[in-house]
Amino acid sequence: MADVLLTVGTRKGLFIGRRRGAAWEFDESPYFNAQAIYSVAIDTRGDTPRLLAGGDSSHWGPSVFHSDDLGRTWTEPAQPAVKFPKDTSASLERVWQLHPAAAEPDVVYAGTEPAALYRSEDRGESFDLVRPLWEHPTRAKWVPGGGGEGLHTVVTDRRDPRAVTVAVSTAGVFRTRDGGTSWEPSNSGVSAVFLPDPNPEFGQCVHKVAQDAATPDRLYLQNHWGVYRSDDAGGHWTDIGEGLPSTFGFAVAAHPHRGDTAYVFPINADADRVPAGHRCRVFRTADAGKSWEPLTAGLPVEDHYGTVLRDALCTDDADPAGVYFGNRNGELYASADDGDSWQQLASHLPDVLCVRAAVIA
């Protein structure tokens, strides 16, 4: 089995585990003690892997840290890596997303609250605001979701560095095809059941978007009610929720190698945010959403109440793929066989906010 690095961002620090062969080992204590870690990226594009972490200290405020030794030591830039320019009259609440670009080796994107997109060209040491999205004419009508107004998803295209797709709670999906100079809402077919007009151009509460491994124009979307697929890079969306016990949820992840394969963790309802049917189940589609199967081998069989948040479900790049999720009960689960079977890696952690994993040579 490939060696894997696993990072677990919680409300009280970052936990790091390593799988060597079939055995897991975790560092003794969390990094960034007492800081909420909302975003982590494992950048394996260079000769030396780089870890990025978006920390949120109640005393010092939010920051982006990086490590070039697999998390043993961390560096915080002398000047804030992500900062709103004075003329925006905004201040950074937190960094929701850190995303190494698929087609540009040194480029990293950051998504923030208030909802904004930042671009780095030095592997995440400094970032610049992508102003055309910040100044988008629809912005005045964006409304914060229950967790705040966060840009929580960034998807880039390995074929074209100018193509970037983002998702905002609760403004929906926006995309650019000219490197960020112009942006268009991309929500056709995605419902907003909580609005008087359930099919607006923008204003959907999109929870997460994942990109298919084999077909980059195929995207999977977990909405505030509704699971969708797009086959044209977000131009149009089709409901693929039939067969799930609930179409409400936060997380969606794609298989790293196998096309048409994605994972979700259904939640009972927006007013009852616990696992659907009180059962701990990941659901997998292997046919782009035509059908779904529950993956339960090794997961708890008793009533379960651990909610999985939008960035707390992920896959690694191993073959067969590792699949991971953490929940608000502080439990952490892993599969080393595409989700067919699971083992519990940790319990009694603080609330799990994000999980990221990657093969480390």
PDB file of C-alpha atoms in Angstrom, residues 16-229:
ATOM      1  CA  ILE A  16      -1.641  14.785  11.023  1.00  0.00           C
ATOM      2  CA  GLY A  17      -1.462  11.062  10.401  1.00  0.00           C
ATOM      3  CA  ARG A  18       0.707   8.912   8.148  1.00  0.00           C
ATOM      4  CA  ARG A  19       0.005   5.497   6.725  1.00  0.00           C
ATOM      5  CA  ARG A  20       3.085   3.398   6.111  1.00  0.00           C
ATOM      6  CA  GLY A  21       2.039   0.128   4.574  1.00  0.00           C
ATOM      7  CA  ALA A  22      -1.222  -0.741   6.296  1.00  0.00           C
ATOM      8  CA  ALA A  23      -0.432   0.907   9.665  1.00  0.00           C
ATOM      9  CA  TRP A  24      -1.485   4.405  10.693  1.00  0.00           C
ATOM     10  CA  GLU A  25       0.477   6.673  13.044  1.00  0.00           C
ATOM     11  CA  PHE A  26      -0.607  10.101  14.293  1.00  0.00           C
ATOM     12  CA  ASP A  27       1.489  12.895  15.722  1.00  0.00           C
ATOM     13  CA  GLU A  28       1.147  13.184  19.479  1.00  0.00           C
ATOM     14  CA  SER A  29      -0.461  16.611  19.709  1.00  0.00           C
ATOM     15  CA  PRO A  30      -2.314  18.918  17.309  1.00  0.00           C
ATOM     16  CA  TYR A  31      -0.595  21.741  15.481  1.00  0.00           C
ATOM     17  CA  PHE A  32      -2.080  25.244  15.910  1.00  0.00           C
ATOM     18  CA  ASN A  33      -3.505  24.361  19.286  1.00  0.00           C
ATOM     19  CA  ALA A  34      -6.825  26.124  19.970  1.00  0.00           C
ATOM     20  CA  GLN A  35      -7.054  27.446  16.403  1.00  0.00           C
ATOM     21  CA  ALA A  36      -9.905  26.403  14.117  1.00  0.00           C
ATOM     22  CA  ILE A  37      -8.483  24.946  10.886  1.00  0.00           C
ATOM     23  CA  TYR A  38     -11.085  25.453   8.178  1.00  0.00           C
ATOM     24  CA  SER A  39      -8.898  24.673   5.160  1.00  0.00           C
ATOM     25  CA  VAL A  40      -5.928  22.464   4.323  1.00  0.00           C
ATOM     26  CA  ALA A  41      -4.173  21.697   1.033  1.00  0.00           C
ATOM     27  CA  ILE A  42      -1.499  19.111   0.296  1.00  0.00           C
ATOM     28  CA  ASP A  43       0.418  20.392  -2.727  1.00  0.00           C
ATOM     29  CA  THR A  44       2.373  17.538  -4.316  1.00  0.00           C
ATOM     30  CA  ARG A  45       3.142  19.300  -7.601  1.00  0.00           C
ATOM     31  CA  GLY A  46       6.753  20.241  -6.782  1.00  0.00           C
ATOM     32  CA  ASP A  47       9.831  18.250  -5.824  1.00  0.00           C
ATOM     33  CA  THR A  48       8.992  18.874  -2.166  1.00  0.00           C
ATOM     34  CA  PRO A  49       5.376  18.514  -0.993  1.00  0.00           C
ATOM     35  CA  ARG A  50       3.970  21.647   0.612  1.00  0.00           C
ATOM     36  CA  LEU A  51       1.189  21.727   3.191  1.00  0.00           C
ATOM     37  CA  LEU A  52      -1.007  24.802   3.499  1.00  0.00           C
ATOM     38  CA  ALA A  53      -3.341  25.464   6.420  1.00  0.00           C
ATOM     39  CA  GLY A  54      -5.908  28.186   6.947  1.00  0.00           C
ATOM     40  CA  GLY A  55      -5.932  28.854  10.676  1.00  0.00           C
ATOM     41  CA  ASP A  56      -8.384  30.996  12.608  1.00  0.00           C
ATOM     42  CA  SER A  57      -7.188  32.180  16.007  1.00  0.00           C
ATOM     43  CA  SER A  58      -9.734  33.836  18.278  1.00  0.00           C
ATOM     44  CA  HIS A  59      -6.911  36.105  19.494  1.00  0.00           C
ATOM     45  CA  TRP A  60      -4.720  36.739  16.432  1.00  0.00           C
ATOM     46  CA  GLY A  61      -7.293  36.286  13.698  1.00  0.00           C
ATOM     47  CA  PRO A  62      -7.055  34.245  10.477  1.00  0.00           C
ATOM     48  CA  SER A  63      -3.831  33.379   8.670  1.00  0.00           C
ATOM     49  CA  VAL A  64      -2.367  30.979   6.098  1.00  0.00           C
ATOM     50  CA  PHE A  65       0.611  28.845   7.165  1.00  0.00           C
ATOM     51  CA  HIS A  66       2.817  26.576   5.082  1.00  0.00           C
ATOM     52  CA  SER A  67       5.106  23.625   5.780  1.00  0.00           C
ATOM     53  CA  ASP A  68       7.716  22.011   3.542  1.00  0.00           C
ATOM     54  CA  ASP A  69       8.539  19.114   5.877  1.00  0.00           C
ATOM     55  CA  LEU A  70       5.154  17.336   6.003  1.00  0.00           C
ATOM     56  CA  GLY A  71       3.917  19.386   8.922  1.00  0.00           C
ATOM     57  CA  ARG A  72       6.799  19.086  11.356  1.00  0.00           C
ATOM     58  CA  THR A  73       7.446  22.854  11.237  1.00  0.00           C
ATOM     59  CA  TRP A  74       5.281  25.699   9.951  1.00  0.00           C
ATOM     60  CA  THR A  75       5.949  29.180   8.597  1.00  0.00           C
ATOM     61  CA  GLU A  76       3.670  32.187   8.782  1.00  0.00           C
ATOM     62  CA  PRO A  77       4.555  35.023   6.359  1.00  0.00           C
ATOM     63  CA  ALA A  78       5.739  38.272   7.926  1.00  0.00           C
ATOM     64  CA  GLN A  79       2.851  40.043   6.185  1.00  0.00           C
ATOM     65  CA  PRO A  80      -0.645  38.557   6.039  1.00  0.00           C
ATOM     66  CA  ALA A  81      -0.842  36.138   3.115  1.00  0.00           C
ATOM     67  CA  VAL A  82      -4.516  36.952   2.547  1.00  0.00           C
ATOM     68  CA  LYS A  83      -5.721  40.462   3.239  1.00  0.00           C
ATOM     69  CA  PHE A  84      -8.530  42.627   1.895  1.00  0.00           C
ATOM     70  CA  PRO A  85      -7.321  45.867   0.285  1.00  0.00           C
ATOM     71  CA  LYS A  86      -8.356  49.002   2.192  1.00  0.00           C
ATOM     72  CA  ASP A  87     -10.614  50.233  -0.583  1.00  0.00           C
ATOM     73  CA  THR A  88     -12.866  47.166  -0.211  1.00  0.00           C
ATOM     74  CA  SER A  89     -13.837  48.170   3.367  1.00  0.00           C
ATOM     75  CA  ALA A  90     -13.826  44.448   4.197  1.00  0.00           C
ATOM     76  CA  SER A  91     -11.866  42.375   6.672  1.00  0.00           C
ATOM     77  CA  LEU A  92     -10.957  38.713   6.517  1.00  0.00           C
ATOM     78  CA  GLU A  93     -13.065  36.405   8.691  1.00  0.00           C
ATOM     79  CA  ARG A  94     -11.508  33.088   7.635  1.00  0.00           C
ATOM     80  CA  VAL A  95     -10.001  31.129   4.776  1.00  0.00           C
ATOM     81  CA  TRP A  96     -12.513  28.490   3.704  1.00  0.00           C
ATOM     82  CA  GLN A  97     -10.540  26.891   0.875  1.00  0.00           C
ATOM     83  CA  LEU A  98      -6.956  26.378  -0.338  1.00  0.00           C
ATOM     84  CA  HIS A  99      -6.652  24.865  -3.800  1.00  0.00           C
ATOM     85  CA  PRO A 100      -3.451  24.145  -5.788  1.00  0.00           C
ATOM     86  CA  ALA A 101      -4.252  24.902  -9.434  1.00  0.00           C
ATOM     87  CA  ALA A 102      -4.393  21.898 -11.742  1.00  0.00           C
ATOM     88  CA  ALA A 103      -2.535  23.469 -14.688  1.00  0.00           C
ATOM     89  CA  GLU A 104      -0.127  25.992 -13.119  1.00  0.00           C
ATOM     90  CA  PRO A 105       2.625  24.571 -10.873  1.00  0.00           C
ATOM     91  CA  ASP A 106       3.063  27.532  -8.498  1.00  0.00           C
ATOM     92  CA  VAL A 107      -0.514  28.853  -8.441  1.00  0.00           C
ATOM     93  CA  VAL A 108      -2.734  28.365  -5.395  1.00  0.00           C
ATOM     94  CA  TYR A 109      -6.232  29.753  -4.981  1.00  0.00           C
ATOM     95  CA  ALA A 110      -7.822  30.730  -1.682  1.00  0.00           C
ATOM     96  CA  GLY A 111     -11.522  31.148  -1.003  1.00  0.00           C
ATOM     97  CA  THR A 112     -12.520  33.365   1.893  1.00  0.00           C
ATOM     98  CA  GLU A 113     -15.247  34.847   4.051  1.00  0.00           C
ATOM     99  CA  PRO A 114     -16.469  37.417   3.099  1.00  0.00           C
ATOM    100  CA  ALA A 115     -16.857  35.545  -0.188  1.00  0.00           C
ATOM    101  CA  ALA A 116     -13.823  36.343  -2.323  1.00  0.00           C
ATOM    102  CA  LEU A 117     -11.270  34.557  -4.448  1.00  0.00           C
ATOM    103  CA  TYR A 118      -7.527  35.104  -4.052  1.00  0.00           C
ATOM    104  CA  ARG A 119      -4.710  33.930  -6.308  1.00  0.00           C
ATOM    105  CA  SER A 120      -1.129  33.129  -5.312  1.00  0.00           C
ATOM    106  CA  GLU A 121       1.761  32.638  -7.737  1.00  0.00           C
ATOM    107  CA  ASP A 122       4.330  31.612  -5.088  1.00  0.00           C
ATOM    108  CA  ARG A 123       2.757  28.373  -3.784  1.00  0.00           C
ATOM    109  CA  GLY A 124       0.638  30.111  -1.190  1.00  0.00           C
ATOM    110  CA  GLU A 125       3.018  32.546   0.510  1.00  0.00           C
ATOM    111  CA  SER A 126       1.196  35.648  -0.759  1.00  0.00           C
ATOM    112  CA  PHE A 127      -2.175  36.169  -2.433  1.00  0.00           C
ATOM    113  CA  ASP A 128      -3.881  38.836  -4.530  1.00  0.00           C
ATOM    114  CA  LEU A 129      -7.605  39.529  -4.627  1.00  0.00           C
ATOM    115  CA  VAL A 130      -9.347  38.521  -7.866  1.00  0.00           C
ATOM    116  CA  ARG A 131     -11.179  41.806  -8.196  1.00  0.00           C
ATOM    117  CA  PRO A 132     -13.607  41.040 -11.048  1.00  0.00           C
ATOM    118  CA  LEU A 133     -15.379  38.463  -8.901  1.00  0.00           C
ATOM    119  CA  TRP A 134     -15.291  40.705  -5.822  1.00  0.00           C
ATOM    120  CA  GLU A 135     -16.804  43.512  -7.928  1.00  0.00           C
ATOM    121  CA  HIS A 136     -19.338  41.296  -9.699  1.00  0.00           C
ATOM    122  CA  PRO A 137     -22.607  43.193 -10.330  1.00  0.00           C
ATOM    123  CA  THR A 138     -24.646  40.549  -8.473  1.00  0.00           C
ATOM    124  CA  ARG A 139     -22.586  40.793  -5.281  1.00  0.00           C
ATOM    125  CA  ALA A 140     -24.872  43.319  -3.593  1.00  0.00           C
ATOM    126  CA  LYS A 141     -27.584  40.656  -3.592  1.00  0.00           C
ATOM    127  CA  TRP A 142     -25.471  37.820  -2.171  1.00  0.00           C
ATOM    128  CA  VAL A 143     -26.798  36.701   1.211  1.00  0.00           C
ATOM    129  CA  PRO A 144     -24.738  34.822   3.831  1.00  0.00           C
ATOM    130  CA  GLY A 145     -25.703  31.227   4.512  1.00  0.00           C
ATOM    131  CA  GLY A 146     -26.088  29.760   7.960  1.00  0.00           C
ATOM    132  CA  GLY A 147     -22.320  29.368   8.248  1.00  0.00           C
ATOM    133  CA  GLY A 148     -21.514  32.784   6.789  1.00  0.00           C
ATOM    134  CA  GLU A 149     -20.842  34.140   3.307  1.00  0.00           C
ATOM    135  CA  GLY A 150     -17.990  31.874   2.266  1.00  0.00           C
ATOM    136  CA  LEU A 151     -16.347  31.011  -1.021  1.00  0.00           C
ATOM    137  CA  HIS A 152     -15.767  27.386  -0.113  1.00  0.00           C
ATOM    138  CA  THR A 153     -15.042  25.592  -3.395  1.00  0.00           C
ATOM    139  CA  VAL A 154     -12.487  26.151  -6.162  1.00  0.00           C
ATOM    140  CA  VAL A 155     -12.262  23.845  -9.205  1.00  0.00           C
ATOM    141  CA  THR A 156      -9.562  24.311 -11.844  1.00  0.00           C
ATOM    142  CA  ASP A 157      -9.137  22.630 -15.224  1.00  0.00           C
ATOM    143  CA  ARG A 158      -5.943  20.735 -15.997  1.00  0.00           C
ATOM    144  CA  ARG A 159      -6.499  21.462 -19.726  1.00  0.00           C
ATOM    145  CA  ASP A 160      -6.888  25.232 -19.414  1.00  0.00           C
ATOM    146  CA  PRO A 161      -5.496  27.480 -16.655  1.00  0.00           C
ATOM    147  CA  ARG A 162      -8.004  30.207 -17.582  1.00  0.00           C
ATOM    148  CA  ALA A 163     -10.972  28.027 -16.576  1.00  0.00           C
ATOM    149  CA  VAL A 164     -11.915  28.341 -12.900  1.00  0.00           C
ATOM    150  CA  THR A 165     -15.185  27.440 -11.175  1.00  0.00           C
ATOM    151  CA  VAL A 166     -16.099  28.556  -7.657  1.00  0.00           C
ATOM    152  CA  ALA A 167     -19.045  28.053  -5.319  1.00  0.00           C
ATOM    153  CA  VAL A 168     -20.310  30.510  -2.731  1.00  0.00           C
ATOM    154  CA  SER A 169     -22.765  30.115   0.119  1.00  0.00           C
ATOM    155  CA  THR A 170     -25.324  31.435  -0.690  1.00  0.00           C
ATOM    156  CA  ALA A 171     -24.653  32.911  -4.128  1.00  0.00           C
ATOM    157  CA  GLY A 172     -24.197  29.650  -6.042  1.00  0.00           C
ATOM    158  CA  VAL A 173     -21.724  28.627  -8.725  1.00  0.00           C
ATOM    159  CA  PHE A 174     -19.734  31.149 -10.776  1.00  0.00           C
ATOM    160  CA  ARG A 175     -17.200  30.425 -13.484  1.00  0.00           C
ATOM    161  CA  THR A 176     -14.628  32.209 -15.617  1.00  0.00           C
ATOM    162  CA  ARG A 177     -13.114  31.131 -18.914  1.00  0.00           C
ATOM    163  CA  ASP A 178     -10.721  34.053 -19.313  1.00  0.00           C
ATOM    164  CA  GLY A 179      -8.524  33.728 -16.251  1.00  0.00           C
ATOM    165  CA  GLY A 180     -10.766  35.726 -13.930  1.00  0.00           C
ATOM    166  CA  THR A 181     -11.404  38.814 -16.044  1.00  0.00           C
ATOM    167  CA  SER A 182     -15.110  38.036 -16.273  1.00  0.00           C
ATOM    168  CA  TRP A 183     -17.444  35.738 -14.318  1.00  0.00           C
ATOM    169  CA  GLU A 184     -20.903  34.350 -14.984  1.00  0.00           C
ATOM    170  CA  PRO A 185     -23.418  32.608 -12.713  1.00  0.00           C
ATOM    171  CA  SER A 186     -23.630  28.912 -13.585  1.00  0.00           C
ATOM    172  CA  ASN A 187     -26.653  27.569 -11.739  1.00  0.00           C
ATOM    173  CA  SER A 188     -29.105  26.533 -14.449  1.00  0.00           C
ATOM    174  CA  GLY A 189     -31.080  23.580 -13.107  1.00  0.00           C
ATOM    175  CA  VAL A 190     -30.023  23.984  -9.458  1.00  0.00           C
ATOM    176  CA  SER A 191     -32.949  24.685  -7.166  1.00  0.00           C
ATOM    177  CA  ALA A 192     -33.185  27.224  -4.349  1.00  0.00           C
ATOM    178  CA  VAL A 193     -36.173  25.835  -2.461  1.00  0.00           C
ATOM    179  CA  PHE A 194     -35.927  28.515   0.219  1.00  0.00           C
ATOM    180  CA  LEU A 195     -36.491  31.434  -2.224  1.00  0.00           C
ATOM    181  CA  PRO A 196     -39.792  32.721  -3.689  1.00  0.00           C
ATOM    182  CA  ASP A 197     -38.339  31.934  -7.120  1.00  0.00           C
ATOM    183  CA  PRO A 198     -36.823  28.449  -6.735  1.00  0.00           C
ATOM    184  CA  ASN A 199     -34.855  28.735 -10.002  1.00  0.00           C
ATOM    185  CA  PRO A 200     -32.933  32.012  -9.853  1.00  0.00           C
ATOM    186  CA  GLU A 201     -29.871  32.891 -11.923  1.00  0.00           C
ATOM    187  CA  PHE A 202     -27.870  33.067  -8.682  1.00  0.00           C
ATOM    188  CA  GLY A 203     -28.562  32.783  -4.960  1.00  0.00           C
ATOM    189  CA  GLN A 204     -28.484  28.995  -4.597  1.00  0.00           C
ATOM    190  CA  CYS A 205     -26.993  27.573  -1.417  1.00  0.00           C
ATOM    191  CA  VAL A 206     -24.433  25.298  -3.043  1.00  0.00           C
ATOM    192  CA  HIS A 207     -22.586  23.286  -0.392  1.00  0.00           C
ATOM    193  CA  LYS A 208     -19.786  21.649  -2.421  1.00  0.00           C
ATOM    194  CA  VAL A 209     -18.672  20.841  -5.984  1.00  0.00           C
ATOM    195  CA  ALA A 210     -16.307  18.048  -7.089  1.00  0.00           C
ATOM    196  CA  GLN A 211     -14.756  17.334 -10.494  1.00  0.00           C
ATOM    197  CA  ASP A 212     -14.904  13.936 -12.212  1.00  0.00           C
ATOM    198  CA  ALA A 213     -11.541  12.194 -12.598  1.00  0.00           C
ATOM    199  CA  ALA A 214     -11.915  11.124 -16.218  1.00  0.00           C
ATOM    200  CA  THR A 215     -14.089  13.906 -17.646  1.00  0.00           C
ATOM    201  CA  PRO A 216     -13.067  17.377 -16.387  1.00  0.00           C
ATOM    202  CA  ASP A 217     -16.273  18.967 -17.728  1.00  0.00           C
ATOM    203  CA  ARG A 218     -18.313  16.629 -15.502  1.00  0.00           C
ATOM    204  CA  LEU A 219     -18.997  18.117 -12.071  1.00  0.00           C
ATOM    205  CA  TYR A 220     -20.945  16.820  -9.073  1.00  0.00           C
ATOM    206  CA  LEU A 221     -22.787  19.259  -6.803  1.00  0.00           C
ATOM    207  CA  GLN A 222     -24.232  18.833  -3.313  1.00  0.00           C
ATOM    208  CA  ASN A 223     -26.822  21.521  -2.747  1.00  0.00           C
ATOM    209  CA  HIS A 224     -28.989  22.685   0.127  1.00  0.00           C
ATOM    210  CA  TRP A 225     -31.506  20.041  -0.955  1.00  0.00           C
ATOM    211  CA  GLY A 226     -30.463  18.369  -4.184  1.00  0.00           C
ATOM    212  CA  VAL A 227     -27.569  16.425  -5.681  1.00  0.00           C
ATOM    213  CA  TYR A 228     -26.696  17.388  -9.244  1.00  0.00           C
ATOM    214  CA  ARG A 229     -24.374  16.633 -12.144  1.00  0.00           C
TER     215      ARG A 229
END
